[in-house]
């Protein structure tokens, strides 16, 4: 176990109406009342941000969004900017999720622009990356994540590195019920930290939290989080049930 403070975030993806989001946020808040052994965030849809911000006000649970556009405002129909997310109460924003890359044409380059724009307005980006099953089978996992990291961090300077979270999400483990084994995940996390050390120095790299994402559940969270370079989790499906999400958060305690 590292001494980095753990960080668990729930990615609600395209789930829950506004009232349902509010209710889930209230339940998560209740289930984690008094808990302060890790950082916790939930990331609802854009339309539910205000309601969830309201439900979480005064709690230790932070709000995150699932994406942002890199321009501040203007004629970009359908997009939402960083300053708008800040005004809605967000601290975090997920960028480069594999579903954005797979279904909405996000590229390594656009992910980098989003990450940089998030930092510029004071948001804490959660930068997602990870290989597909095909890439893993071909033995190119390290090459792929190295390329993704290179682009995502290309315009991020040493001053901003403390604001960044990396989420390693092997695409084959997302929503499949097949999580990476703790050893498989640790191997990639270690590699990613090495890349950060090459660019920002070992001391800075040691402060960056690297989350694992992909079929994290209450019954596998503890052993994943016990790995030396796994500093938290980005949770999809299990974050939609308050008890399951709270159980994952609680597994951060030794
Ligand atoms: P699941 O936890 O549903 O596998 O999703 C992981 C994920 O994509 C989080 O961003």
Tab-separated table of C-alpha atoms and ligand atoms in Angstrom:
chain	number	residue	atom	x	y	z
A	1	UNK	CA	0.000	0.000	0.000
A	2	UNK	CA	1.249	3.453	-0.827
A	3	UNK	CA	0.756	6.467	1.389
A	4	UNK	CA	-1.049	8.408	-1.316
A	5	UNK	CA	-4.559	9.220	-0.185
A	6	UNK	CA	-6.948	6.884	-1.973
A	7	UNK	CA	-9.448	8.328	-4.443
A	8	UNK	CA	-12.643	6.539	-5.461
A	9	UNK	CA	-14.857	8.051	-8.142
A	10	UNK	CA	-18.195	6.819	-9.417
A	11	UNK	CA	-18.779	7.236	-13.129
A	12	UNK	CA	-22.537	7.088	-13.519
A	13	UNK	CA	-22.238	7.207	-17.328
A	14	UNK	CA	-25.568	7.773	-19.145
A	15	UNK	CA	-27.712	6.569	-16.256
A	16	UNK	CA	-30.296	8.147	-13.947
A	17	UNK	CA	-32.752	10.991	-14.472
A	18	UNK	CA	-32.411	14.156	-12.410
A	19	UNK	CA	-34.604	12.926	-9.509
A	20	UNK	CA	-32.946	9.504	-9.610
A	21	UNK	CA	-29.511	11.144	-9.529
A	22	UNK	CA	-30.473	13.296	-6.579
A	23	UNK	CA	-31.762	10.270	-4.728
A	24	UNK	CA	-28.625	8.213	-5.454
A	25	UNK	CA	-26.419	11.089	-4.300
A	26	UNK	CA	-28.408	11.358	-1.071
A	27	UNK	CA	-28.024	7.638	-0.463
A	28	UNK	CA	-24.282	7.715	-1.141
A	29	UNK	CA	-23.955	10.652	1.226
A	30	UNK	CA	-25.851	8.821	3.927
A	31	UNK	CA	-23.910	5.580	3.433
A	32	UNK	CA	-20.594	7.436	3.748
A	33	UNK	CA	-21.575	9.760	6.557
A	34	UNK	CA	-18.497	10.441	8.693
A	35	UNK	CA	-16.120	8.607	6.354
A	36	UNK	CA	-12.925	10.526	5.669
A	37	UNK	CA	-10.300	7.886	4.914
A	38	UNK	CA	-10.283	8.536	1.154
A	39	UNK	CA	-11.316	11.139	-1.386
A	40	UNK	CA	-14.651	10.360	-2.997
A	41	UNK	CA	-16.412	11.810	-6.030
A	42	UNK	CA	-19.467	11.034	-8.110
A	43	UNK	CA	-19.845	11.932	-11.776
A	44	UNK	CA	-23.469	12.173	-12.940
A	45	UNK	CA	-24.691	13.309	-16.361
A	46	UNK	CA	-24.432	17.015	-17.219
A	47	UNK	CA	-28.134	17.627	-16.668
A	48	UNK	CA	-28.014	16.164	-13.157
A	49	UNK	CA	-24.935	18.086	-11.981
A	50	UNK	CA	-26.870	20.890	-10.287
A	51	UNK	CA	-29.217	18.531	-8.445
A	52	UNK	CA	-26.356	16.337	-7.271
A	53	UNK	CA	-24.311	19.384	-6.229
A	54	UNK	CA	-27.279	20.389	-4.133
A	55	UNK	CA	-27.622	16.925	-2.583
A	56	UNK	CA	-23.913	16.804	-1.708
A	57	UNK	CA	-23.549	20.344	-0.373
A	58	UNK	CA	-21.662	20.376	2.930
A	59	UNK	CA	-20.546	16.743	2.574
A	60	UNK	CA	-17.043	15.453	1.840
A	61	UNK	CA	-18.157	13.921	-1.449
A	62	UNK	CA	-17.012	15.882	-4.477
A	63	UNK	CA	-18.737	16.360	-7.799
A	64	UNK	CA	-17.286	15.488	-11.178
A	65	UNK	CA	-18.452	15.653	-14.783
A	66	UNK	CA	-17.923	13.049	-17.476
A	67	UNK	CA	-16.466	15.250	-20.196
A	68	UNK	CA	-15.827	18.842	-21.237
A	69	UNK	CA	-15.022	20.812	-24.365
A	70	UNK	CA	-11.810	22.842	-24.527
A	71	UNK	CA	-13.326	26.169	-25.605
A	72	UNK	CA	-14.821	28.407	-22.946
A	73	UNK	CA	-17.975	29.346	-24.827
A	74	UNK	CA	-19.269	29.950	-28.323
A	75	UNK	CA	-20.942	28.247	-31.252
A	76	UNK	CA	-20.246	24.619	-30.323
A	77	UNK	CA	-23.678	23.051	-30.220
A	78	UNK	CA	-24.041	20.249	-27.740
A	79	UNK	CA	-20.830	20.901	-25.846
A	80	UNK	CA	-20.198	21.969	-22.249
A	81	UNK	CA	-17.146	23.953	-21.161
A	82	UNK	CA	-14.844	23.774	-18.167
A	83	UNK	CA	-15.935	27.114	-16.652
A	84	UNK	CA	-19.550	25.909	-16.878
A	85	UNK	CA	-18.629	22.796	-14.928
A	86	UNK	CA	-16.833	24.855	-12.309
A	87	UNK	CA	-19.909	27.053	-11.965
A	88	UNK	CA	-22.047	23.921	-11.567
A	89	UNK	CA	-19.943	22.883	-8.580
A	90	UNK	CA	-17.576	20.370	-10.174
A	91	UNK	CA	-14.118	19.713	-8.834
A	92	UNK	CA	-13.269	16.834	-11.167
A	93	UNK	CA	-13.866	15.971	-14.794
A	94	UNK	CA	-13.313	12.650	-16.532
A	95	UNK	CA	-11.543	12.945	-19.878
A	96	UNK	CA	-10.703	10.377	-22.512
A	97	UNK	CA	-12.972	7.619	-21.272
A	98	UNK	CA	-12.751	4.636	-23.613
A	99	UNK	CA	-16.452	4.970	-24.416
A	100	UNK	CA	-15.775	8.504	-25.673
A	101	UNK	CA	-12.890	7.190	-27.753
A	102	UNK	CA	-14.886	4.189	-29.023
A	103	UNK	CA	-18.266	5.778	-29.807
A	104	UNK	CA	-17.679	9.519	-30.113
A	105	UNK	CA	-14.490	9.835	-32.078
A	106	UNK	CA	-12.208	11.051	-29.328
A	107	UNK	CA	-8.553	10.827	-30.226
A	108	UNK	CA	-5.368	10.932	-28.199
A	109	UNK	CA	-5.023	14.518	-29.376
A	110	UNK	CA	-8.528	15.635	-28.353
A	111	UNK	CA	-8.097	13.970	-24.969
A	112	UNK	CA	-4.946	16.023	-24.439
A	113	UNK	CA	-6.761	19.234	-25.337
A	114	UNK	CA	-9.565	18.436	-22.908
A	115	UNK	CA	-7.160	17.610	-20.091
A	116	UNK	CA	-5.252	20.852	-20.640
A	117	UNK	CA	-8.467	22.885	-20.785
A	118	UNK	CA	-9.688	21.294	-17.550
A	119	UNK	CA	-6.499	22.310	-15.749
A	120	UNK	CA	-6.661	25.817	-17.160
A	121	UNK	CA	-9.965	26.468	-15.408
A	122	UNK	CA	-8.993	24.819	-12.135
A	123	UNK	CA	-10.678	21.461	-12.635
A	124	UNK	CA	-8.951	18.235	-11.642
A	125	UNK	CA	-8.981	15.960	-14.695
A	126	UNK	CA	-9.253	12.193	-14.383
A	127	UNK	CA	-7.442	11.098	-17.520
A	128	UNK	CA	-8.556	7.668	-18.721
A	129	UNK	CA	-6.532	5.296	-20.818
A	130	UNK	CA	-6.219	1.596	-21.437
A	131	UNK	CA	-5.807	-1.063	-24.082
A	132	UNK	CA	-8.463	-3.089	-25.916
A	133	UNK	CA	-8.630	-6.865	-25.720
A	134	UNK	CA	-7.135	-7.107	-29.173
A	135	UNK	CA	-4.204	-4.907	-28.165
A	136	UNK	CA	-3.608	-6.961	-25.028
A	137	UNK	CA	-3.657	-10.182	-27.031
A	138	UNK	CA	-1.179	-8.708	-29.495
A	139	UNK	CA	1.135	-7.824	-26.617
A	140	UNK	CA	1.094	-4.073	-27.294
A	141	UNK	CA	-0.485	-2.914	-24.020
A	142	UNK	CA	2.558	-0.925	-22.898
A	143	UNK	CA	2.995	0.719	-26.283
A	144	UNK	CA	-0.657	1.732	-26.368
A	145	UNK	CA	-0.780	3.249	-22.895
A	146	UNK	CA	2.530	4.990	-23.508
A	147	UNK	CA	1.140	6.627	-26.645
A	148	UNK	CA	-2.064	7.619	-24.821
A	149	UNK	CA	-0.095	9.082	-21.913
A	150	UNK	CA	2.226	10.959	-24.259
A	151	UNK	CA	-0.654	12.800	-25.907
A	152	UNK	CA	-2.699	13.379	-22.794
A	153	UNK	CA	0.234	14.910	-20.935
A	154	UNK	CA	1.855	16.683	-23.871
A	155	UNK	CA	0.778	20.154	-22.729
A	156	UNK	CA	0.682	19.510	-18.980
A	157	UNK	CA	3.540	21.201	-17.158
A	158	UNK	CA	5.122	20.186	-13.855
A	159	UNK	CA	3.124	22.784	-11.909
A	160	UNK	CA	-0.164	21.159	-12.841
A	161	UNK	CA	0.749	17.535	-12.315
A	162	UNK	CA	-0.529	17.550	-8.730
A	163	UNK	CA	-4.038	18.218	-10.025
A	164	UNK	CA	-4.138	15.184	-12.304
A	165	UNK	CA	-5.488	11.698	-11.675
A	166	UNK	CA	-4.796	8.908	-14.161
A	167	UNK	CA	-7.348	6.115	-14.570
A	168	UNK	CA	-6.087	2.897	-16.082
A	169	UNK	CA	-9.144	1.224	-17.565
A	170	UNK	CA	-8.434	-1.799	-19.734
A	171	UNK	CA	-11.294	-1.739	-22.240
A	172	UNK	CA	-11.799	-5.503	-21.967
A	173	UNK	CA	-12.566	-5.136	-18.257
A	174	UNK	CA	-15.182	-2.387	-18.580
A	175	UNK	CA	-18.730	-3.553	-17.966
A	176	UNK	CA	-17.750	-7.152	-18.621
A	177	UNK	CA	-17.533	-8.460	-15.066
A	178	UNK	CA	-13.962	-9.525	-15.892
A	179	UNK	CA	-11.632	-7.323	-13.898
A	180	UNK	CA	-7.899	-7.194	-14.487
A	181	UNK	CA	-6.170	-9.251	-11.836
A	182	UNK	CA	-4.408	-7.149	-9.195
A	183	UNK	CA	-1.090	-8.265	-10.726
A	184	UNK	CA	-2.106	-7.318	-14.282
A	185	UNK	CA	-3.289	-3.910	-13.116
A	186	UNK	CA	-0.276	-3.294	-10.881
A	187	UNK	CA	2.092	-4.059	-13.755
A	188	UNK	CA	0.542	-1.354	-15.920
A	189	UNK	CA	0.187	1.124	-13.030
A	190	UNK	CA	3.876	0.696	-12.242
A	191	UNK	CA	4.708	1.315	-15.898
A	192	UNK	CA	2.526	4.455	-15.998
A	193	UNK	CA	4.191	5.826	-12.894
A	194	UNK	CA	7.532	5.211	-14.561
A	195	UNK	CA	6.419	7.279	-17.556
A	196	UNK	CA	5.366	10.090	-15.227
A	197	UNK	CA	8.747	9.861	-13.484
A	198	UNK	CA	10.549	10.141	-16.838
A	199	UNK	CA	8.668	13.324	-17.624
A	200	UNK	CA	8.178	15.002	-14.244
A	201	UNK	CA	10.745	13.362	-11.976
A	202	UNK	CA	10.344	10.532	-9.499
A	203	UNK	CA	9.180	12.693	-6.608
A	204	UNK	CA	6.336	14.242	-8.610
A	205	UNK	CA	5.348	10.867	-10.050
A	206	UNK	CA	5.010	9.485	-6.539
A	207	UNK	CA	2.305	12.029	-5.750
A	208	UNK	CA	0.060	11.250	-8.741
A	209	UNK	CA	-2.879	8.997	-8.042
A	210	UNK	CA	-3.509	6.239	-10.534
A	211	UNK	CA	-6.971	4.699	-10.343
A	212	UNK	CA	-7.926	1.338	-11.722
A	213	UNK	CA	-11.262	0.997	-13.542
A	214	UNK	CA	-13.022	-2.014	-15.028
A	215	UNK	CA	-15.516	-4.209	-13.173
A	216	UNK	CA	-14.524	-2.975	-9.727
A	217	UNK	CA	-16.971	-4.469	-7.215
A	218	UNK	CA	-17.179	-4.683	-3.430
A	219	UNK	CA	-15.676	-8.166	-3.524
A	220	UNK	CA	-12.574	-7.367	-5.598
A	221	UNK	CA	-11.833	-3.774	-4.543
A	222	UNK	CA	-9.744	-4.580	-1.503
A	223	UNK	CA	-7.175	-6.750	-3.270
A	224	UNK	CA	-6.874	-4.302	-6.169
A	225	UNK	CA	-6.393	-1.395	-3.758
A	226	UNK	CA	-3.752	-3.337	-1.844
A	227	UNK	CA	-1.356	-3.073	-4.805
A	228	UNK	CA	1.429	-0.526	-4.311
A	229	UNK	CA	0.599	1.584	-7.371
A	230	UNK	CA	-3.202	1.314	-7.336
A	231	UNK	CA	-4.379	4.442	-5.582
A	232	UNK	CA	-8.095	4.230	-6.101
A	233	UNK	CA	-10.814	3.188	-8.462
A	234	UNK	CA	-13.037	4.602	-11.167
A	235	UNK	CA	-16.231	2.651	-10.713
A	236	UNK	CA	-18.955	2.255	-13.337
A	237	UNK	CA	-21.785	-0.206	-12.762
A	238	UNK	CA	-21.229	-0.672	-9.042
A	239	UNK	CA	-21.386	3.084	-8.440
A	240	UNK	CA	-25.079	3.058	-9.342
A	241	UNK	CA	-25.899	1.226	-6.115
A	242	UNK	CA	-25.161	3.315	-3.042
A	243	UNK	CA	-24.388	0.303	-0.818
A	244	UNK	CA	-21.974	-1.212	-3.341
A	245	UNK	CA	-20.229	2.083	-3.986
A	246	UNK	CA	-19.929	2.752	-0.255
A	247	UNK	CA	-18.538	-0.750	0.285
A	248	UNK	CA	-15.864	-0.101	-2.360
A	249	UNK	CA	-14.994	3.217	-0.740
A	250	UNK	CA	-14.737	1.545	2.648
A	251	UNK	CA	-12.291	-1.017	1.327
A	252	UNK	CA	-9.771	1.841	1.206
A	253	UNK	CA	-9.258	1.395	4.901
A	254	UNK	CA	-6.547	-1.112	5.650
B	1	LIG	P1	-17.560	-0.798	-14.903
B	1	LIG	O1	-17.193	-0.609	-13.457
B	1	LIG	O2	-19.044	-0.860	-15.122
B	1	LIG	O3	-16.818	-1.948	-15.519
B	1	LIG	O4	-17.092	0.515	-15.679
B	1	LIG	C1	-15.807	0.987	-15.477
B	1	LIG	C2	-15.700	2.326	-16.087
B	1	LIG	O5	-15.757	2.478	-17.288
B	1	LIG	C3	-15.551	3.489	-15.186
B	1	LIG	O6	-15.240	4.624	-15.904
